[in-house]
mmCIF file of C-alpha atoms in Angstrom:
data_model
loop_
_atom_site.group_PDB
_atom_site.id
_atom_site.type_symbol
_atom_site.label_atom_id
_atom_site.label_comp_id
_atom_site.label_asym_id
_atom_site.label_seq_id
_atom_site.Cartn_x
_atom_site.Cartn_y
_atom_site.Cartn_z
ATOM 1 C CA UNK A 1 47.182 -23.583 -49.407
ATOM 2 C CA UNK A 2 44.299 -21.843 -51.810
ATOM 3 C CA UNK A 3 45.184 -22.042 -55.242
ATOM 4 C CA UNK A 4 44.005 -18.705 -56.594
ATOM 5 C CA UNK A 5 44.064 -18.877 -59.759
ATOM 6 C CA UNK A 6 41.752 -22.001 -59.495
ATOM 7 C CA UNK A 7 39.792 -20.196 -56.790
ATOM 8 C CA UNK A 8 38.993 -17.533 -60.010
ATOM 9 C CA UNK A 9 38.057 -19.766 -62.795
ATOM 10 C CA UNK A 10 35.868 -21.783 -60.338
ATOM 11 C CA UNK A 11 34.053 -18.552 -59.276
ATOM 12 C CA UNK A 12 33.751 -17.653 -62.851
ATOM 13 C CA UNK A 13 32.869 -21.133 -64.212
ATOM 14 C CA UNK A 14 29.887 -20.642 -61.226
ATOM 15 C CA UNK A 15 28.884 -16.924 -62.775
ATOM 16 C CA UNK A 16 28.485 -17.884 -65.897
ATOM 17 C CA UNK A 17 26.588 -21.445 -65.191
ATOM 18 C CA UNK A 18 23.857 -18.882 -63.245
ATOM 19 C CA UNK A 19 24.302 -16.252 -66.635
ATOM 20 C CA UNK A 20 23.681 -18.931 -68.727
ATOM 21 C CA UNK A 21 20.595 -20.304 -66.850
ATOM 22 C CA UNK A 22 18.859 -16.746 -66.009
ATOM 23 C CA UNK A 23 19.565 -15.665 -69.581
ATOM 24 C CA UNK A 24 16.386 -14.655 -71.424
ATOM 25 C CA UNK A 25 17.912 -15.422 -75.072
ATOM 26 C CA UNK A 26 19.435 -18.427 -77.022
ATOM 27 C CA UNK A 27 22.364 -16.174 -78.037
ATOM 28 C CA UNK A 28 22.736 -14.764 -74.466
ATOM 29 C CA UNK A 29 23.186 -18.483 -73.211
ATOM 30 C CA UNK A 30 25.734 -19.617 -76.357
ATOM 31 C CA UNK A 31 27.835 -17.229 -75.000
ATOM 32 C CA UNK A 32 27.176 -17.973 -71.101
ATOM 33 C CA UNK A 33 28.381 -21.591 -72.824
ATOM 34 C CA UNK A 34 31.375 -20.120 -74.341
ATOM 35 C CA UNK A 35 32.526 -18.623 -71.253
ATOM 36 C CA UNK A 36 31.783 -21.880 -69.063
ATOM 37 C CA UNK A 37 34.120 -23.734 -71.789
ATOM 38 C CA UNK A 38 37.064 -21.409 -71.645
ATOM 39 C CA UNK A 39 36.592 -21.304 -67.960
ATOM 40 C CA UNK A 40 36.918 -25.221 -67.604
ATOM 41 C CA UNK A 41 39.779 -26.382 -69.705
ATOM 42 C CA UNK A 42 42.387 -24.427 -67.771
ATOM 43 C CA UNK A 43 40.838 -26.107 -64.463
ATOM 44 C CA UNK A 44 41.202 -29.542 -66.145
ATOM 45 C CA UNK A 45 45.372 -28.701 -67.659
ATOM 46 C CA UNK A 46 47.181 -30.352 -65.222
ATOM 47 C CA UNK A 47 51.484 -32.128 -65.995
ATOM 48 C CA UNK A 48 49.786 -34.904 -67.247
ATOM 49 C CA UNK A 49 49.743 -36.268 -70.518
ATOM 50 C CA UNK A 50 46.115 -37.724 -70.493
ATOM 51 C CA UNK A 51 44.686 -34.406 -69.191
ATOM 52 C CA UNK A 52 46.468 -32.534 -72.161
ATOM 53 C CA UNK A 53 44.718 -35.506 -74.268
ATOM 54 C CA UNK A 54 41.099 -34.851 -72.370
ATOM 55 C CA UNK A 55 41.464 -31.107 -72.358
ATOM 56 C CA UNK A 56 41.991 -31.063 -76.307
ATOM 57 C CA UNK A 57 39.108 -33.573 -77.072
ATOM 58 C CA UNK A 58 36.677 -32.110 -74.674
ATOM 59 C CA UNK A 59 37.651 -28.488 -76.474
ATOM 60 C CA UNK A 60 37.109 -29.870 -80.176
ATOM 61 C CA UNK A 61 33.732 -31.290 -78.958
ATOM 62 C CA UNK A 62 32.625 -28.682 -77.509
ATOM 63 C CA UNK A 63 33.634 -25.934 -79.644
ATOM 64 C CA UNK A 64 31.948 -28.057 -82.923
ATOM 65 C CA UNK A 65 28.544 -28.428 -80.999
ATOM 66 C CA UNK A 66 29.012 -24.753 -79.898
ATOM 67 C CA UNK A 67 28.917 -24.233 -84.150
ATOM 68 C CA UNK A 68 25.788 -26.308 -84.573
ATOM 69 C CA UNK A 69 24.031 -24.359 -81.516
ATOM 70 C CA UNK A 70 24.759 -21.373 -83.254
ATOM 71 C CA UNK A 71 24.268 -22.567 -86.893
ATOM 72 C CA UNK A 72 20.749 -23.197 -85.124
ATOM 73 C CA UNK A 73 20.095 -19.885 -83.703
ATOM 74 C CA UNK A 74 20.950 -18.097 -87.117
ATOM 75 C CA UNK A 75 18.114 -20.397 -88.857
ATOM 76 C CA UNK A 76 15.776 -19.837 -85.755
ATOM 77 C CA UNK A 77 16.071 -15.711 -86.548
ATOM 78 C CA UNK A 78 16.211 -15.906 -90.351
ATOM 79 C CA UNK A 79 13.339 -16.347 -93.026
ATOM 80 C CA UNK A 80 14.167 -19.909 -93.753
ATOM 81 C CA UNK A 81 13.660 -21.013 -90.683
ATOM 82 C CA UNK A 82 12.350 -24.680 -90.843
ATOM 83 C CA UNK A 83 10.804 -25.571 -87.055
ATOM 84 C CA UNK A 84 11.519 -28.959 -86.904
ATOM 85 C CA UNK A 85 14.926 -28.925 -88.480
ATOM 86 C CA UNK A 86 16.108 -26.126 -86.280
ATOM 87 C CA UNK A 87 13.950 -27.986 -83.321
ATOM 88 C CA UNK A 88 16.165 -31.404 -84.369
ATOM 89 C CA UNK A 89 19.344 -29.103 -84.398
ATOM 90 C CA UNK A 90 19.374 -27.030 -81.545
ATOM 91 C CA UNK A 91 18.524 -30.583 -78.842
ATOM 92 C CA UNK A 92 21.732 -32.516 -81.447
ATOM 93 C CA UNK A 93 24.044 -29.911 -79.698
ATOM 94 C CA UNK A 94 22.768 -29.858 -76.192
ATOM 95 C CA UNK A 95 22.781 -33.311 -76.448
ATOM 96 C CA UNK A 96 26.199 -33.848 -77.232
ATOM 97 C CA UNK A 97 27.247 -31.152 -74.677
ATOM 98 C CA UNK A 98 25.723 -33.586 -72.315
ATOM 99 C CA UNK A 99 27.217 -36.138 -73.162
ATOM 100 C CA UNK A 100 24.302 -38.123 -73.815
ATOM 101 C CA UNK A 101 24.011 -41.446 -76.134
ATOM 102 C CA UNK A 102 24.518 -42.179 -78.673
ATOM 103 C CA UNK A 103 26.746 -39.033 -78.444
ATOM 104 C CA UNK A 104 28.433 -40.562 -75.278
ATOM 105 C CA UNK A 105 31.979 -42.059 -76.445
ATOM 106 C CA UNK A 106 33.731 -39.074 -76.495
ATOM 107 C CA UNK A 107 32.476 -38.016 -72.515
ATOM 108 C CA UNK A 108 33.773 -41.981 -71.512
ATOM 109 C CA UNK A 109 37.304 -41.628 -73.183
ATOM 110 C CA UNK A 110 37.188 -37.895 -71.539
ATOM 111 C CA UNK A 111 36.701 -38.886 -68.701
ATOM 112 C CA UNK A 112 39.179 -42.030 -68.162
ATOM 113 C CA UNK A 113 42.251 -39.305 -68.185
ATOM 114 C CA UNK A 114 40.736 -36.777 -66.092
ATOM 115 C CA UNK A 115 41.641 -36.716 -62.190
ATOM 116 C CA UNK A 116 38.838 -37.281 -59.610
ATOM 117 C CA UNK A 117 38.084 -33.482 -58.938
ATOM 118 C CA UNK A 118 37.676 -32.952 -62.471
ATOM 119 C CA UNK A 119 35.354 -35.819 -63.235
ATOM 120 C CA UNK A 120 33.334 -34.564 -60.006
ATOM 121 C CA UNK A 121 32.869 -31.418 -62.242
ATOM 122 C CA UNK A 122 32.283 -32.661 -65.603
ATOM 123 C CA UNK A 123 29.610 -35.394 -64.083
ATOM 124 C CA UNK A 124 27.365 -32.723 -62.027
ATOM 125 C CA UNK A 125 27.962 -29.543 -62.038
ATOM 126 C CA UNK A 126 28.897 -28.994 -65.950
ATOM 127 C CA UNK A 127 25.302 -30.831 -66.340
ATOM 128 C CA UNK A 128 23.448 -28.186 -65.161
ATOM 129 C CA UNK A 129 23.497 -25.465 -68.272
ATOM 130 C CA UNK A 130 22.369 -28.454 -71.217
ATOM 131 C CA UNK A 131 19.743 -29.717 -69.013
ATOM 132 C CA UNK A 132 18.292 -26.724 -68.343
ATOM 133 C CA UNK A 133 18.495 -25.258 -71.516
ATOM 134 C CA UNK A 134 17.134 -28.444 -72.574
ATOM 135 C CA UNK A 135 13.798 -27.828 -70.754
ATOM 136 C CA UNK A 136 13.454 -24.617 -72.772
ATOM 137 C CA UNK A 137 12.942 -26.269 -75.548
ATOM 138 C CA UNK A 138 12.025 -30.023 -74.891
ATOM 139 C CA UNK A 139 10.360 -31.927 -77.582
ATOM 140 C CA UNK A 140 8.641 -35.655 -76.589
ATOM 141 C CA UNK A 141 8.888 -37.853 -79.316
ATOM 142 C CA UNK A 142 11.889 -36.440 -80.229
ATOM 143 C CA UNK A 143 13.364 -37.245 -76.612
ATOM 144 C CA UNK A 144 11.732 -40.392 -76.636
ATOM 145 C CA UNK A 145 14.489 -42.392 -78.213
ATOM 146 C CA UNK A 146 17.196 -40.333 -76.762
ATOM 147 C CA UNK A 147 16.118 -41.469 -72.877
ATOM 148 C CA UNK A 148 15.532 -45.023 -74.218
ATOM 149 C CA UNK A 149 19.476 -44.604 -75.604
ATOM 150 C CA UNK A 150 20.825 -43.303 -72.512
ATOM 151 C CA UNK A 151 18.796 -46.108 -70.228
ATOM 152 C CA UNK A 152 20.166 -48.689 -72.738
ATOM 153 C CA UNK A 153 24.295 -47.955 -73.583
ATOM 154 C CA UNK A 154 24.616 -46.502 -69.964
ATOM 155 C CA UNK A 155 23.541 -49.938 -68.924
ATOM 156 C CA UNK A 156 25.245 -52.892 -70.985
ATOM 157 C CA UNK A 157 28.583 -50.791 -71.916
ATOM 158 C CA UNK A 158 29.382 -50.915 -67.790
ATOM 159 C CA UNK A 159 29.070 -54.652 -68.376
ATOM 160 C CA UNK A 160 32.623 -55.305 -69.285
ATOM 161 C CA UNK A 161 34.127 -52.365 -68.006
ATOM 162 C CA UNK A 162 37.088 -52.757 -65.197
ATOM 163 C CA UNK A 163 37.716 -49.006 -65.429
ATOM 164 C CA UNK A 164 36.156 -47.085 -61.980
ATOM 165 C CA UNK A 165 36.340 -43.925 -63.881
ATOM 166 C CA UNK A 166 34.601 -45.526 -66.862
ATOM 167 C CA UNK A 167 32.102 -47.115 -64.919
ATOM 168 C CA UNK A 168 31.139 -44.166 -63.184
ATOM 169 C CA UNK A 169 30.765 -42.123 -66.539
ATOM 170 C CA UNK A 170 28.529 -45.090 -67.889
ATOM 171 C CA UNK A 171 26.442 -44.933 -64.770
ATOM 172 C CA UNK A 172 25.858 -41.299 -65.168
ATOM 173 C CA UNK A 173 24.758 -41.758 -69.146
ATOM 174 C CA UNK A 174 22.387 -43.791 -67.713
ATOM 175 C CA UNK A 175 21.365 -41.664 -65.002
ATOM 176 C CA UNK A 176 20.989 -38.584 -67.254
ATOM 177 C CA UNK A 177 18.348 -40.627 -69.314
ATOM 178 C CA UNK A 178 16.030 -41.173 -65.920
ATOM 179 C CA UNK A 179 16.789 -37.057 -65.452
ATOM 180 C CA UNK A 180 15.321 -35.733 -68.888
ATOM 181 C CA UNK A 181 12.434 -38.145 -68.213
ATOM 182 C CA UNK A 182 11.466 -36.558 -64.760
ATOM 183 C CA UNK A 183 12.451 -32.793 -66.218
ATOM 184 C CA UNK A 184 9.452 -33.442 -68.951
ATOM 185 C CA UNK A 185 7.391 -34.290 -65.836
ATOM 186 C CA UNK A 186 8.392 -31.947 -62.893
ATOM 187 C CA UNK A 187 11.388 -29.567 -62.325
ATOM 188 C CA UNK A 188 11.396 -30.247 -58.553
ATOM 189 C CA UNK A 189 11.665 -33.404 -58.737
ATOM 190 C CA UNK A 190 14.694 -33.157 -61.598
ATOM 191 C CA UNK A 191 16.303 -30.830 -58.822
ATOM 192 C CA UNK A 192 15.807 -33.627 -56.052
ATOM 193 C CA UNK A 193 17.162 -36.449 -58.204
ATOM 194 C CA UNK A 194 20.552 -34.164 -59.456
ATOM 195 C CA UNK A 195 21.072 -33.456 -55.833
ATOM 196 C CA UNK A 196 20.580 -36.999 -54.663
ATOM 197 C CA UNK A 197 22.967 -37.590 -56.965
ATOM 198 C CA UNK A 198 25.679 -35.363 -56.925
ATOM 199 C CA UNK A 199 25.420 -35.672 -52.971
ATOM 200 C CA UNK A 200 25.958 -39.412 -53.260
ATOM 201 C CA UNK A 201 28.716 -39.473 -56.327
ATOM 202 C CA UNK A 202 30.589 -36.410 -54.126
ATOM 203 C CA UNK A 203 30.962 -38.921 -51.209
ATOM 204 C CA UNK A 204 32.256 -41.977 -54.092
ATOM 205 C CA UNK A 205 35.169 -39.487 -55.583
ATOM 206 C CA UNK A 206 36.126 -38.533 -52.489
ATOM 207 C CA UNK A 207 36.642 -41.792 -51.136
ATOM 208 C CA UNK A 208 38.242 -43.133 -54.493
ATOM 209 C CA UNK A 209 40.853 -40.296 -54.370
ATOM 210 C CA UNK A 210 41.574 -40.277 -50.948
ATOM 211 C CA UNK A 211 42.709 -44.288 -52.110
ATOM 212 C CA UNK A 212 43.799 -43.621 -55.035
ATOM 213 C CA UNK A 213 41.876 -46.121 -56.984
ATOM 214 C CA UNK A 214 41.181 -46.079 -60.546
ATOM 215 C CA UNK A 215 40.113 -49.887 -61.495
ATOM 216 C CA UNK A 216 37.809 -52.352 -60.122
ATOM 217 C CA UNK A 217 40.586 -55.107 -59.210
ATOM 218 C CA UNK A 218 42.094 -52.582 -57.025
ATOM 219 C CA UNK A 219 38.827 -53.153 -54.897
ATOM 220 C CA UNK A 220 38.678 -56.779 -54.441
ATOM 221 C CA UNK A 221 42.044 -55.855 -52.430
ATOM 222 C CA UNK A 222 40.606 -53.270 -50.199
ATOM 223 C CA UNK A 223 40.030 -54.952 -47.092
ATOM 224 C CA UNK A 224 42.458 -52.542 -44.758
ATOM 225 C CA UNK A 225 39.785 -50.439 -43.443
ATOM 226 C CA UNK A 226 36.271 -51.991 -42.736
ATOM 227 C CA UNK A 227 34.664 -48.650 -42.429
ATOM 228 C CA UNK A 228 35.778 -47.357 -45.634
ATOM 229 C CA UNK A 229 35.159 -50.454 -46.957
ATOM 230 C CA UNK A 230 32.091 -50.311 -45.678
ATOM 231 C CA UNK A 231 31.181 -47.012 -46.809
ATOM 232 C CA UNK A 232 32.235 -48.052 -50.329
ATOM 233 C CA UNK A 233 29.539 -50.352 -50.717
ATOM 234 C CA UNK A 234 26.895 -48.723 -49.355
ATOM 235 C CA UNK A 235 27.224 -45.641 -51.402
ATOM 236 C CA UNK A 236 27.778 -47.828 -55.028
ATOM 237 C CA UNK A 237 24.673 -49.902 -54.001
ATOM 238 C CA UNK A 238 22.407 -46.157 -53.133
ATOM 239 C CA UNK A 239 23.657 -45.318 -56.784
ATOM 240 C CA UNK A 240 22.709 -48.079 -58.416
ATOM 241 C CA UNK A 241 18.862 -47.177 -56.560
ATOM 242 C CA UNK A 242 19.154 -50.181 -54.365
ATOM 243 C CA UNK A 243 16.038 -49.558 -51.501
ATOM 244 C CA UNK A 244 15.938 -48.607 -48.696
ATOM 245 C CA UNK A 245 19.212 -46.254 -49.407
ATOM 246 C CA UNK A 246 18.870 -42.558 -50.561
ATOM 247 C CA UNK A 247 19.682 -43.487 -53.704
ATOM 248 C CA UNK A 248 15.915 -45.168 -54.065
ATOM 249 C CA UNK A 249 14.465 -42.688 -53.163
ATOM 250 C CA UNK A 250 14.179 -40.153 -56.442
ATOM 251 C CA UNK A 251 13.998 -43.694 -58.482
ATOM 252 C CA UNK A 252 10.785 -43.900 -56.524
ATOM 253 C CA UNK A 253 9.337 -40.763 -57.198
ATOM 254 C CA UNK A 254 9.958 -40.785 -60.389
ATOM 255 C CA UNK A 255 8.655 -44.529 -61.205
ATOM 256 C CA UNK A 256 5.462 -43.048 -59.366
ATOM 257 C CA UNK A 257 5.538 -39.628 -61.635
ATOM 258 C CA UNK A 258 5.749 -42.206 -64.668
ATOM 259 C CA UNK A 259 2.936 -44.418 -63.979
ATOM 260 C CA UNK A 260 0.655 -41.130 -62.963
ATOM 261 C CA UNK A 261 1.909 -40.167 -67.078
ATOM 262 C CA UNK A 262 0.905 -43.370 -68.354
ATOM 263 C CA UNK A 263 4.523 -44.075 -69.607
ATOM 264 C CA UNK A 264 4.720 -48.079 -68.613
ATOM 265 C CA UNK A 265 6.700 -49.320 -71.017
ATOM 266 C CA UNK A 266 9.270 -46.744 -70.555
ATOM 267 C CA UNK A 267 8.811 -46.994 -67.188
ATOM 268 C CA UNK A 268 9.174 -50.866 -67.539
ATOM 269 C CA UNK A 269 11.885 -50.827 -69.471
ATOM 270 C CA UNK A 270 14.260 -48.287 -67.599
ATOM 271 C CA UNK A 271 13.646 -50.046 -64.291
ATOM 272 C CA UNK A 272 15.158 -53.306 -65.994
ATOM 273 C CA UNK A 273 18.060 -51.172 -67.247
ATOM 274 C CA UNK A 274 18.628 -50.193 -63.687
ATOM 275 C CA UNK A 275 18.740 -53.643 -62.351
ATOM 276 C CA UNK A 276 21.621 -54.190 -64.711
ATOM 277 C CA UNK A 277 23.732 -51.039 -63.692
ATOM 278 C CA UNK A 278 22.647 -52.748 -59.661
ATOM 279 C CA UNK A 279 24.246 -55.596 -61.177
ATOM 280 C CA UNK A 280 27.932 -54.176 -61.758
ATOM 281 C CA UNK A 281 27.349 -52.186 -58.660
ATOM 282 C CA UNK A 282 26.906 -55.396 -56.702
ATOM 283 C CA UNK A 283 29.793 -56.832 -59.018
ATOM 284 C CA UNK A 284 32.005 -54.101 -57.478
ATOM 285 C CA UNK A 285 31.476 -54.297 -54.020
ATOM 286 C CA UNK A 286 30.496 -58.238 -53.024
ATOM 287 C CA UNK A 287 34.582 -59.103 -53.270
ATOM 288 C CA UNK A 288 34.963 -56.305 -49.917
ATOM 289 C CA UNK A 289 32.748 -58.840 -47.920
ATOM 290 C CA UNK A 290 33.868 -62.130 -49.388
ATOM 291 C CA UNK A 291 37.770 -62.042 -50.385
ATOM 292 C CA UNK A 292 40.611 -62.401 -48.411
ATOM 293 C CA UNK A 293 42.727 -59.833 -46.648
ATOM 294 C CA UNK A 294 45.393 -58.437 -48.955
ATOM 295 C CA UNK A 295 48.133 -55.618 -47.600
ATOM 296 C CA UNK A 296 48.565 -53.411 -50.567
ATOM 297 C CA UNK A 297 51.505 -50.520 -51.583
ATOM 298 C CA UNK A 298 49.498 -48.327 -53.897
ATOM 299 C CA UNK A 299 46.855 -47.529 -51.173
ATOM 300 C CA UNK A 300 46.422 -44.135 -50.081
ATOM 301 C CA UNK A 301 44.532 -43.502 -46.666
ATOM 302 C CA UNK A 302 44.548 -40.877 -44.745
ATOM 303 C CA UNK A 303 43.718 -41.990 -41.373
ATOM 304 C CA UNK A 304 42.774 -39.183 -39.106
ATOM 305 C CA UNK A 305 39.629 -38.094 -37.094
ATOM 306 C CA UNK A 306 38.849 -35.790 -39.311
ATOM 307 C CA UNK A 307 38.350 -37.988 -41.892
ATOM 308 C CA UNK A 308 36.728 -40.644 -39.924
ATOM 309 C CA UNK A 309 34.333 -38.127 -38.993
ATOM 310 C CA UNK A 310 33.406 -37.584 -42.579
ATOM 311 C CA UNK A 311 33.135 -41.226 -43.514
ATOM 312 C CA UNK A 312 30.670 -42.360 -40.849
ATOM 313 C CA UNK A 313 28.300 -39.109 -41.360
ATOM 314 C CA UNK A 314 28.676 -40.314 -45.100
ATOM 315 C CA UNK A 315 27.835 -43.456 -44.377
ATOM 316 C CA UNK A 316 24.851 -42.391 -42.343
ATOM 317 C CA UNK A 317 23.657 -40.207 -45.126
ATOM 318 C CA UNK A 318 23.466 -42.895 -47.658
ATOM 319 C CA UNK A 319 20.972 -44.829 -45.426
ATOM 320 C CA UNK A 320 19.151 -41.820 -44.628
ATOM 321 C CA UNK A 321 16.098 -42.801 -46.688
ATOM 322 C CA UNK A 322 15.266 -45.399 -43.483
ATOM 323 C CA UNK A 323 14.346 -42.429 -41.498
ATOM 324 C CA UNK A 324 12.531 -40.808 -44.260
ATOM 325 C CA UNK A 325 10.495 -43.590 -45.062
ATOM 326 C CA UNK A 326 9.648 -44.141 -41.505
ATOM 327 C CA UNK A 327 8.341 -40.661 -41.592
ATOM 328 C CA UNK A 328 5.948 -41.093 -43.921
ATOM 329 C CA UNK A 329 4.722 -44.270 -42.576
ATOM 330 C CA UNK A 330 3.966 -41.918 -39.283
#
């Protein structure tokens, strides 16, 4: 059964992400944000105590860099308008609507109450509006330190994390820091790498709520099913950018974009940051191949065809950069 009141505020939350982007005016978009924001926090109230907790964090963070994005555009339109200050202003509160470091601790304690569907949301799609609006009015050096903080916390702050949900959120901080890199560079390339990515994350939540899993010792004991199993692995290790998996494959680009830009160091240094978000990838999934065979209670599947179906095209997916890198050999 269709929910239809969801059905509504996720057609509405879609209308005014494409408002927001097409708008040709900062104030035009603050309110295309406004509406996105009242449009989301009914779709993330559900009986829960932790998603009446999320919903009233992410509301107060939102709404207060809502006030500095404003604050902003008043200064941008008025005689005192200073261009760096309002410059410094205006990328503080997309930042933080992004989530990104060192504005990120609020987004991972968000995050850890929300249900799957909703972190699917708040990790991709409610991305799309800062980043964009964050191309209108990019500055370098400014930017500079913000990727280098997003390749960094993303990275060791997943170290000594058990939490699935937490991890996740941690990988995507440091993800988001490899996206505002490539969106100085090229905008196709940005839209390659978010779809990469949402396509691969998409096929992670759905497997970890179909099994209900929320921390990482719950996979050392998931050994009933070598196919999802399987799949498991092989879409954490195309996340982390492991090649030859789909996952590598924007990494690539984009490593190529950076040394055509003569950004080495950066380029030097996020690649290392990657290896150690590989590493708590790996952590994740090596217990699947080496620990024993546990029969669990909490465990969730739903075995039918029709989701057998959908876990071996997944699966075939995530190692579909094989085939595209034999293509360009040819």
């Amino acid at each position: 059964m269709i929910n239809l009141t969801n059905l509504i505020f996720y057609l509405i939350l879609i209308m005014s992400s494409l408002f927001t982007v097409s708008s040709n005016s900062w104030l035009s978009c603050w309110m295309g944000l406004e509406i996105n924001l009242l449009t989301f926090i009914p779709l993330m109230y559900m009986n829960n105590i932790f998603n009446s907790e999320s919903m009233i964090k992410y509301f107060i963070i939102q709404v207060f860099s809502s006030s500095i994005f404003l604050f902003s555009i008043f200064i941008m339109f008025s005689k005192f308008n200073i261009l760096n200050l309002n410059l410094l202003m205006l990328n503080f509160a997309i930042l933080m609507k992004l989530g990104s470091a060192p504005f990120h601790y609020w987004y991972v304690q968000i995050i850890a109450g929300m249900n799957w569907k909703n972190c699917f949301l708040l990790l991709t799609w409610q991305k799309i509006i800062p980043l964009i609006m964050l191309m209108y009015n990019f500055s370098f050096p400014m930017m500079f330190i913000f990727i280098l903080f997003n390749t960094f916390f993303g990275s060791m702050e997943g170290l000594n994390q058990m939490n699935i949900r937490k991890i996740m959120t941690l990988s995507s901080v440091n993800h988001l820091g490899w996206m505002i890199i490539i969106l100085t560079m090229n905008e196709t390339l940005w839209f390659i790498y978010f779809l990469m990515y949402s396509i691969i994350l998409l096929i992670l939540i759905l497997m970890f709520n179909m099994m209900n899993l929320s921390s990482m010792n719950q996979i050392y004991f998931l050994k009933n099913n070598f196919l999802t199993s399987f799949n498991i692995m092989i879409n954490l290790l195309s996340l982390g950018g492991l090649p030859p998996l789909m996952g590598f494959f924007p990494k690539w680009i984009s490593i190529q974009f950076m040394i055509m830009n003569n950004l080495n160091i950066m380029n030097l240094f996020m690649v290392m940051m990657s290896l150690i978000t590989l590493y708590f990838y790996i952590r994740m999934t090596y217990s699947i191949l080496i620990l024993l065979n546990f029969k669990t209670k909490w465990i969730q599947l739903i075995y039918n065809n029709y989701m057998n179906y959908i876990i071996s095209i997944n699966s075939f997916i995530s190692m579909g950069l094989l085939m595209i890198i034999s293509m360009i050999n040819f």
